[in-house]
Amino acid sequence: MKKLMTTAVCTVALTFSSVSIPFVQQANAATAPQQAEVEQKADNIISTAKNLIGKATYERYVYNPPHQFGCSGFIYYAFKQNGIDLATRDTNVQAQLGEYVPKDQLQKGDIVFFDSNPNDNDPVTHNGIYIGDNKIIHMADEENDILISDLDGKEYYQKNYKTARRVLPSFMFDQATSSTGEKVVDIAEGLIGKASYGTPYNEETLTFNGAGLTYYSFKQVGIDLKSKTASEQSKLGEPVKRQDLQKGDLVFLSNNSSNGKIVHVGVYAGNDQIVHAAGSQSGIKKSVILNGYYDEHYVTARRVIDVKAANSEDNTETTETEAPTVEAQPDGQAPSAPQEKPEPETDVQPAAPEEKPENTEAKPAPVQNKGAEVSRLAENVMDKAQYGYSYDERTMSFNSAGLAYYVFKQNGIDLQDKTAAGQATKGQNVSKSQLKEGDLVFFSNSSSNGKIVNTAIYVGNNEVIMSAGKSVGVVKRDLDRSWYQENYVTARRIIR
């Protein structure tokens, strides 16, 4: 298990800032009528996980079901296939779901967490599903893929055991809330996979932005929210404290560029989750609001069910209604296009927003033969640069296209574009077999339908350097790795 101890940081796609994991509240037992259902559900989840042995492979930052997963993506998939939506593939966030359970009280279906590096900012680095008899099933590493391991077996499991969480039965049997609230949530959840994100609001095509989704869902139960903008909806009903949220409450969010102003809304669905129209790539989805992006941009919540739905004058719970500047989103390369509403919502953390090319027909500036210099500089900035949602030379923060722009700029070459799609129009096409140092290599991802969303710099030896994401930063990767093979689109030669 050598690789497990060195590469088991399994936060898939997004890793956020340090969070603390509560250990005090222990799991509540299911009632007798529920226990049989809980045990059956756990068995089904475990069966799904076991059926992937020999079929699925470990890929740390890829979620490509049912073929490739990191550790937490593997768990997410096994639960999702059995009707339990954990709403996150982030290991650190999964470590806060449900309730704490002591090691000596583990039951089948509990999620077990490990921390092989207690000195870093990540509370946990690996997780697996408890299957009984002191064993877990987990996506271990690139060498072993899916393993069944004894918690008292190898030193890794004994030394690095951190905590465990129980999501069954709480994610199966919701606690009683307003029946109207439950209906609203059911309607919103029913639109997952059916409705699409967009404007203008259209009930016939089921096209909604965040506030449009909440307006529609409440309309179906006879409640008129009176507005299809998040800022106006935030004035309805009564304020509710975060710890008192009930199903059907409205949860309001800001974004990176709105200076705390409300630009998005979702329906609270219980279990620290919201249902919302997340963006053009993500569509309607569930998201966990415990930490990370959604926690940082949480503004307020309002209850409009079973209260007087009049506008509130509570200035501490509402914000101004100015339209925010459209922002670059987490894990994406460029902002989505502004909406047509006077108070537009921006996409909130889409899974993989596509880069938008700049409106320019300019040709790249004449360049010199500097491939080796570009390659060396890319190598030199690996330990200095970090992934960033916006281009910032002062802090050395770049997305993938921003890093390419910066490296070429330092060598006197103006790419004239900080988007991958725009950079892919520069220079001349070059085949993969003819790559040379300094060539630009372009990739899609699992949700971009083949469209270019990432830029990397070829540095020789079949390797590229890329600003890959918040959790991994700037990395060097072999083009024969599965993700890079599957998402390779094209390459361009800027340097002649």
PDB file of C-alpha atoms in Angstrom, residues 331-334 352-356 399-401 419-422 424 441-456 487-490:
ATOM      1  CA  ASP A 331     -12.866  24.929 -11.622  1.00  0.00           C
ATOM      2  CA  GLY A 332     -13.716  26.651 -14.872  1.00  0.00           C
ATOM      3  CA  GLN A 333     -11.795  28.675 -17.353  1.00  0.00           C
ATOM      4  CA  ALA A 334     -14.057  31.650 -17.986  1.00  0.00           C
ATOM      5  CA  ALA A 352     -17.005  22.477 -15.971  1.00  0.00           C
ATOM      6  CA  PRO A 353     -17.848  25.828 -17.566  1.00  0.00           C
ATOM      7  CA  GLU A 354     -16.554  26.294 -21.067  1.00  0.00           C
ATOM      8  CA  GLU A 355     -14.066  29.018 -21.817  1.00  0.00           C
ATOM      9  CA  LYS A 356     -15.399  31.853 -23.946  1.00  0.00           C
ATOM     10  CA  ASN A 399      -6.061  28.943 -14.696  1.00  0.00           C
ATOM     11  CA  SER A 400      -4.684  26.659 -17.408  1.00  0.00           C
ATOM     12  CA  ALA A 401      -4.855  29.177 -20.243  1.00  0.00           C
ATOM     13  CA  THR A 419      -8.779  31.462 -22.844  1.00  0.00           C
ATOM     14  CA  ALA A 420      -8.083  27.932 -24.014  1.00  0.00           C
ATOM     15  CA  ALA A 421     -10.591  28.152 -26.848  1.00  0.00           C
ATOM     16  CA  GLY A 422      -9.012  31.383 -28.060  1.00  0.00           C
ATOM     17  CA  ALA A 424      -6.475  27.031 -29.834  1.00  0.00           C
ATOM     18  CA  VAL A 441      -1.825  21.084 -26.044  1.00  0.00           C
ATOM     19  CA  PHE A 442      -5.591  21.415 -25.609  1.00  0.00           C
ATOM     20  CA  PHE A 443      -8.058  19.265 -23.697  1.00  0.00           C
ATOM     21  CA  SER A 444     -11.786  18.880 -23.214  1.00  0.00           C
ATOM     22  CA  ASN A 445     -13.314  17.267 -20.125  1.00  0.00           C
ATOM     23  CA  SER A 446     -16.071  14.809 -19.329  1.00  0.00           C
ATOM     24  CA  SER A 447     -18.846  17.397 -19.498  1.00  0.00           C
ATOM     25  CA  SER A 448     -17.714  19.733 -22.288  1.00  0.00           C
ATOM     26  CA  ASN A 449     -18.830  17.486 -25.169  1.00  0.00           C
ATOM     27  CA  GLY A 450     -15.437  17.634 -26.823  1.00  0.00           C
ATOM     28  CA  LYS A 451     -15.064  21.396 -26.583  1.00  0.00           C
ATOM     29  CA  ILE A 452     -11.689  22.782 -25.574  1.00  0.00           C
ATOM     30  CA  VAL A 453     -11.601  23.963 -21.952  1.00  0.00           C
ATOM     31  CA  ASN A 454      -7.966  23.538 -20.885  1.00  0.00           C
ATOM     32  CA  THR A 455      -4.497  24.478 -22.172  1.00  0.00           C
ATOM     33  CA  ALA A 456      -1.215  22.742 -21.314  1.00  0.00           C
ATOM     34  CA  ASN A 487      -9.686  14.378 -23.269  1.00  0.00           C
ATOM     35  CA  TYR A 488      -6.925  15.253 -25.758  1.00  0.00           C
ATOM     36  CA  VAL A 489      -8.360  17.472 -28.514  1.00  0.00           C
ATOM     37  CA  THR A 490      -5.543  19.062 -30.494  1.00  0.00           C
TER      38      THR A 490
END
